[in-house]
């Protein structure tokens, strides 16, 4: 060791030694980087990069040697044999290349160590061949011990250098490998130089063809540095290209992964690349799909082959997922160039959402969207089929039509959401009462129909009873509006043999059920047809009665029982039909309420009554009856306020009469409406007291100003003790609550005397005046007689 150190210090130019070390460092780092880069390359590119690494590393080792030889100062002139010098360069490049190639053989155990040992042998071969080319006037002797040591050091350090360079990732591995390779080159060279002893001999002459050492060393150094710089530049360019390629691949992969559809690139049947969407479809990570067979996921290879002959042509197939489940997909194949080779790109579109949408569309085409029941079209098709079957087998068929009682009021009072919920409840409840041979459909609005093959009419009646009972049972726990329905039944072939007639007759029976109390069922009878048609015609004419001027108002006076003076009038509605003549309110008012026309008629009555009362000279009150439909209408209070404002009638002169029946449908809403009317200053009277429900609680809960005893209690009150007791109780109740009481239906002097004796405040009836045009009561409204008013008008 001391001999080697002494050789370096005493026999070498240290500046040139530093230059040699720099060249050696550059060569070592370049060789390691190129080797690692070659390991990442594949195919034909790897041998090319191994050649570049061998040339760069071998020439760097060779240049290090000759620059170090330039630093060697034996004190004698020297030169180099050109042939041996060139041979040493060949040894350096070839053996370095072999060592690097062996280190990358994956199947060889300890391949990096073996390759490094070969590289160390190449360093030794280059060195001693170069020393053989060294010419000096003297004899060169070698210390065999140091020669052996140089061989061992170069081989061992070379083996360790490549093992570290290829065994560790990151910067540390590259730096450590480069330093160890530097140590292998430098330690071998200077140990070998320490083994040299030169004995001068003047008889030995340097050949004339020998290359001067200084010129050779400078030329070699420049050439080697140039080679190394070119190798670094090539490496930098390749790294840039690789990064650009990786970025491009990442960009393409990102674009492919952004696609909703699955994308697969195949070479034959082998998957080369796939996006994440395809991976999710098959249940396999996209990174695990390359090298797998596409037919393992799409077994229908016939369709795939057909796609290759028809690019951009969509074909439906089944895609097998990892768990074995099959999903419908649509395939589109297109030839592409991938990696400079022909491939196929396959777009895979999941059809499950489309199939669900198609199924939903198909369902909606034959079913009601809200209730899920069959719709009118589907029901008519089924009815035609059942009619043909019944005709062929001689069987019977029952058609049940039903709709909800007062459904329009539910929508008006509680909103359409409550109405929809009621329809769903009815559909579910009734469907649960049917068997598999029976079919329920929603024909529209609140109209439902049930088709029932049967042997006799009794079975249809029993089904109707079960339906009504099921709905009544459901009302027991209902928190919202009460569900009630009526049912009409028609039979094939007893009532009709055609679909349209059967539906019409079932509908006719339904109208009869509704007109006879609701909440029940009726079979069709021949006489029903004329009655229902008559009722529908009446309803049609009623809708136009106001516009045609067929409606008019009559007034009945209300008097003070004590002195007989008129205190006001109750407005009563009359209808004179141009063909039918006078129609009783008992006939047309229920029709108006059921059809909703009562809102239009009631608005006209209110406006006319206010206009008429505003024209009276005497400030008498005017009482207007309001139905339950009106009191629950959303804009009723606004209508009253507008009528008072436009006519100029003082609010305290208007009295709104409502029955107890109007209160029980929606008590909270009715209470709110009445309080708003009271806030306007309008008076409120309870009409037909005693005939409704919970009368006493109603008097406490609602802001009434007057109680009107129903005429059924006044009739023969002077002769019937029970009736008299009831009237006395009501009068006492009114006095206790501070509410005046008006008795309706007073027709005899005896009844009036009884009321006076019991301190009843007001009365109304035929005894005081029959309902008549307001002109008949001009003496009360204007303080003069009718004759005087007529004379004044004539004048």
Short mmCIF file of C-alpha atoms in Angstrom, two decimals, residues 79 434 580 680 695:
data_model
loop_
_atom_site.label_atom_id
_atom_site.label_comp_id
_atom_site.label_asym_id
_atom_site.label_seq_id
_atom_site.Cartn_x
_atom_site.Cartn_y
_atom_site.Cartn_z
CA UNK A 79 5.87 6.72 -26.49
CA UNK A 434 -108.44 -8.70 -5.74
CA UNK A 580 -138.28 22.60 -18.06
CA UNK A 680 -114.02 42.27 7.74
CA UNK A 695 -123.75 21.75 17.73
#
